[in-house]
PDB file of C-alpha atoms in Angstrom:
ATOM      1  CA  MET L   1       0.000   0.000   0.000  1.00 59.00           C
ATOM      2  CA  ASN L   2       1.132   3.489  -0.733  1.00 73.00           C
ATOM      3  CA  ASP L   3       2.381   5.074   2.528  1.00 79.00           C
ATOM      4  CA  ASP L   4       0.327   8.223   1.885  1.00 90.00           C
ATOM      5  CA  MET L   5      -2.939   6.288   1.506  1.00 91.00           C
ATOM      6  CA  VAL L   6      -5.118   4.479   4.037  1.00 93.00           C
ATOM      7  CA  ILE L   7      -8.248   2.297   3.934  1.00 93.00           C
ATOM      8  CA  LYS L   8     -10.888   3.446   6.424  1.00 94.00           C
ATOM      9  CA  GLU L   9     -14.475   2.465   7.082  1.00 94.00           C
ATOM     10  CA  THR L  10     -16.959   5.140   5.986  1.00 93.00           C
ATOM     11  CA  ASN L  11     -20.667   5.678   5.425  1.00 91.00           C
ATOM     12  CA  ILE L  12     -20.332   7.643   2.175  1.00 89.00           C
ATOM     13  CA  TRP L  13     -22.018   5.643  -0.595  1.00 89.00           C
ATOM     14  CA  GLY L  14     -24.408   7.221  -3.055  1.00 85.00           C
ATOM     15  CA  ASP L  15     -24.723  10.383  -0.984  1.00 83.00           C
ATOM     16  CA  TYR L  16     -26.703  12.492  -3.451  1.00 85.00           C
ATOM     17  CA  HIS L  17     -28.446  14.973  -1.151  1.00 83.00           C
ATOM     18  CA  ASN L  18     -26.163  17.995  -1.697  1.00 82.00           C
ATOM     19  CA  ILE L  19     -25.346  17.356  -5.378  1.00 83.00           C
ATOM     20  CA  ARG L  20     -26.777  19.877  -7.850  1.00 87.00           C
ATOM     21  CA  ASN L  21     -25.380  18.392 -11.073  1.00 89.00           C
ATOM     22  CA  VAL L  22     -28.261  16.280 -12.439  1.00 89.00           C
ATOM     23  CA  ASN L  23     -26.097  13.642 -14.163  1.00 88.00           C
ATOM     24  CA  LYS L  24     -23.952  13.089 -11.097  1.00 87.00           C
ATOM     25  CA  ARG L  25     -27.042  13.029  -8.866  1.00 88.00           C
ATOM     26  CA  VAL L  26     -28.730  10.333 -10.999  1.00 90.00           C
ATOM     27  CA  ARG L  27     -25.551   8.224 -10.913  1.00 89.00           C
ATOM     28  CA  LEU L  28     -25.345   8.483  -7.113  1.00 90.00           C
ATOM     29  CA  ILE L  29     -29.023   7.572  -6.717  1.00 90.00           C
ATOM     30  CA  LYS L  30     -28.445   4.436  -8.827  1.00 91.00           C
ATOM     31  CA  LYS L  31     -25.313   3.693  -6.813  1.00 91.00           C
ATOM     32  CA  LYS L  32     -27.357   3.857  -3.592  1.00 90.00           C
ATOM     33  CA  GLU L  33     -30.130   1.678  -5.074  1.00 91.00           C
ATOM     34  CA  ILE L  34     -27.721  -1.188  -5.766  1.00 90.00           C
ATOM     35  CA  LEU L  35     -27.564  -1.864  -2.027  1.00 87.00           C
ATOM     36  CA  GLN L  36     -31.329  -2.456  -1.806  1.00 87.00           C
ATOM     37  CA  LYS L  37     -32.011  -3.948  -5.231  1.00 88.00           C
ATOM     38  CA  TYR L  38     -30.219  -7.291  -4.898  1.00 85.00           C
ATOM     39  CA  PRO L  39     -30.897  -9.705  -2.014  1.00 81.00           C
ATOM     40  CA  PHE L  40     -27.326 -11.013  -1.906  1.00 83.00           C
ATOM     41  CA  ILE L  41     -25.990  -7.567  -0.921  1.00 85.00           C
ATOM     42  CA  ASP L  42     -26.718  -8.007   2.771  1.00 80.00           C
ATOM     43  CA  HIS L  43     -23.513  -8.273   4.852  1.00 82.00           C
ATOM     44  CA  TYR L  44     -21.595  -5.283   3.521  1.00 91.00           C
ATOM     45  CA  LYS L  45     -19.248  -2.647   4.832  1.00 94.00           C
ATOM     46  CA  ILE L  46     -18.328   0.576   3.079  1.00 94.00           C
ATOM     47  CA  TYR L  47     -14.688   1.634   2.943  1.00 96.00           C
ATOM     48  CA  ALA L  48     -12.689   4.488   1.456  1.00 94.00           C
ATOM     49  CA  TYR L  49      -9.184   4.448   0.010  1.00 94.00           C
ATOM     50  CA  LYS L  50      -8.036   7.987   0.741  1.00 94.00           C
ATOM     51  CA  PRO L  51      -4.928  10.026   1.615  1.00 94.00           C
ATOM     52  CA  LYS L  52      -3.892   9.933   5.281  1.00 93.00           C
ATOM     53  CA  ASN L  53      -3.888  13.702   5.538  1.00 94.00           C
ATOM     54  CA  GLN L  54      -7.317  14.206   3.905  1.00 93.00           C
ATOM     55  CA  ARG L  55      -9.655  15.935   6.319  1.00 91.00           C
ATOM     56  CA  GLY L  56     -13.368  15.377   6.310  1.00 90.00           C
ATOM     57  CA  PRO L  57     -15.369  12.556   4.778  1.00 90.00           C
ATOM     58  CA  ALA L  58     -14.299  10.454   1.832  1.00 91.00           C
ATOM     59  CA  LYS L  59     -15.180  11.459  -1.709  1.00 91.00           C
ATOM     60  CA  GLU L  60     -17.511   9.212  -3.703  1.00 90.00           C
ATOM     61  CA  GLU L  61     -14.732   8.230  -6.113  1.00 91.00           C
ATOM     62  CA  GLN L  62     -12.670   6.883  -3.178  1.00 94.00           C
ATOM     63  CA  THR L  63     -15.295   4.426  -1.902  1.00 94.00           C
ATOM     64  CA  PHE L  64     -15.866   0.703  -2.260  1.00 96.00           C
ATOM     65  CA  ILE L  65     -18.028  -2.003  -0.702  1.00 95.00           C
ATOM     66  CA  ILE L  66     -16.979  -5.402   0.549  1.00 95.00           C
ATOM     67  CA  ASN L  67     -19.945  -7.756   0.867  1.00 92.00           C
ATOM     68  CA  TYR L  68     -20.051 -11.349   2.074  1.00 90.00           C
ATOM     69  CA  ALA L  69     -23.000 -13.188   0.543  1.00 87.00           C
ATOM     70  CA  TYR L  70     -24.203 -16.546   1.836  1.00 82.00           C
ATOM     71  CA  ASN L  71     -27.320 -16.658  -0.332  1.00 71.00           C
ATOM     72  CA  TYR L  72     -25.634 -15.733  -3.599  1.00 63.00           C
ATOM     73  CA  ASP L  73     -27.201 -17.857  -6.310  1.00 64.00           C
ATOM     74  CA  ILE L  74     -24.305 -18.147  -8.703  1.00 56.00           C
ATOM     75  CA  PHE L  75     -26.199 -17.362 -11.887  1.00 53.00           C
ATOM     76  CA  ALA L  76     -29.462 -15.909 -10.511  1.00 66.00           C
ATOM     77  CA  ASP L  77     -29.249 -12.206 -11.383  1.00 77.00           C
ATOM     78  CA  GLU L  78     -25.503 -11.970 -11.854  1.00 83.00           C
ATOM     79  CA  GLU L  79     -25.584 -10.701 -15.443  1.00 85.00           C
ATOM     80  CA  LYS L  80     -28.175  -8.031 -14.613  1.00 89.00           C
ATOM     81  CA  PHE L  81     -26.239  -7.098 -11.478  1.00 89.00           C
ATOM     82  CA  ILE L  82     -22.945  -6.748 -13.366  1.00 90.00           C
ATOM     83  CA  SER L  83     -24.588  -4.706 -16.127  1.00 93.00           C
ATOM     84  CA  ASP L  84     -26.190  -2.377 -13.531  1.00 93.00           C
ATOM     85  CA  VAL L  85     -22.835  -1.944 -11.788  1.00 93.00           C
ATOM     86  CA  ASN L  86     -20.993  -1.270 -15.056  1.00 94.00           C
ATOM     87  CA  GLU L  87     -23.726   1.086 -16.309  1.00 94.00           C
ATOM     88  CA  ILE L  88     -22.972   3.569 -13.533  1.00 93.00           C
ATOM     89  CA  GLY L  89     -19.204   3.277 -13.922  1.00 93.00           C
ATOM     90  CA  LEU L  90     -18.402   0.930 -11.037  1.00 94.00           C
ATOM     91  CA  SER L  91     -16.321  -2.244 -11.168  1.00 94.00           C
ATOM     92  CA  PHE L  92     -17.086  -5.690  -9.762  1.00 92.00           C
ATOM     93  CA  PHE L  93     -14.990  -8.506  -8.281  1.00 94.00           C
ATOM     94  CA  LYS L  94     -16.167 -11.847  -6.859  1.00 91.00           C
ATOM     95  CA  GLU L  95     -14.369 -14.758  -5.202  1.00 91.00           C
ATOM     96  CA  LYS L  96     -15.374 -17.750  -3.110  1.00 91.00           C
ATOM     97  CA  CYS L  97     -14.298 -17.623   0.551  1.00 90.00           C
ATOM     98  CA  ILE L  98     -15.117 -18.684   4.110  1.00 91.00           C
ATOM     99  CA  TYR L  99     -16.910 -16.063   6.226  1.00 88.00           C
ATOM    100  CA  ASN L 100     -17.922 -16.809   9.835  1.00 89.00           C
ATOM    101  CA  ASP L 101     -17.143 -20.511   9.261  1.00 92.00           C
ATOM    102  CA  LYS L 102     -19.558 -20.735   6.319  1.00 88.00           C
ATOM    103  CA  ASP L 103     -19.070 -20.852   2.565  1.00 88.00           C
ATOM    104  CA  ALA L 104     -19.697 -17.439   1.084  1.00 88.00           C
ATOM    105  CA  TYR L 105     -18.785 -15.179  -1.784  1.00 89.00           C
ATOM    106  CA  LYS L 106     -16.727 -12.071  -1.252  1.00 92.00           C
ATOM    107  CA  ILE L 107     -18.190  -9.438  -3.558  1.00 92.00           C
ATOM    108  CA  ILE L 108     -16.394  -6.146  -4.047  1.00 95.00           C
ATOM    109  CA  ILE L 109     -18.054  -3.192  -5.766  1.00 95.00           C
ATOM    110  CA  TYR L 110     -15.591  -0.380  -6.279  1.00 95.00           C
ATOM    111  CA  GLU L 111     -14.868   2.849  -8.078  1.00 92.00           C
ATOM    112  CA  PRO L 112     -12.260   2.454 -10.851  1.00 90.00           C
ATOM    113  CA  LEU L 113      -9.812   4.743  -8.993  1.00 87.00           C
ATOM    114  CA  CYS L 114      -9.557   2.263  -6.095  1.00 90.00           C
ATOM    115  CA  PRO L 115      -6.744  -0.310  -6.481  1.00 91.00           C
ATOM    116  CA  ILE L 116      -8.365  -3.768  -6.483  1.00 91.00           C
ATOM    117  CA  ASP L 117      -5.092  -5.491  -5.500  1.00 90.00           C
ATOM    118  CA  LEU L 118      -5.101  -3.690  -2.143  1.00 86.00           C
ATOM    119  CA  ILE L 119      -8.839  -3.981  -1.655  1.00 88.00           C
ATOM    120  CA  LYS L 120      -8.764  -7.781  -2.050  1.00 84.00           C
ATOM    121  CA  LEU L 121      -6.419  -7.991   0.937  1.00 82.00           C
ATOM    122  CA  LYS L 122      -8.911  -6.214   3.207  1.00 76.00           C
TER     123      LYS L 122
END
């Protein structure tokens, strides 16, 4: 990891309330809706990859979600999910893992500026 950067837990994800630009606002609303639209997004945490000396909350383009899904049906809505994620400019990563002593899938939804190699280690 870059010494100037840090991964911290945050609550900034699809925060569209103070955005006046219509295009950006629509994108953030869709970004927020992804969390409620798919049943396998249920055990998630929101993180930010940001500079150590950055004051205040994370910016939207610094955020990512790590989700552990037990009830992920491998091919249920995956294509629709991936197309929705890609449509708003996010990236997607999935791998099989053990979470709380159960088989699960680790699903990462992230902004393209976030380095996936470092995120996977989280």
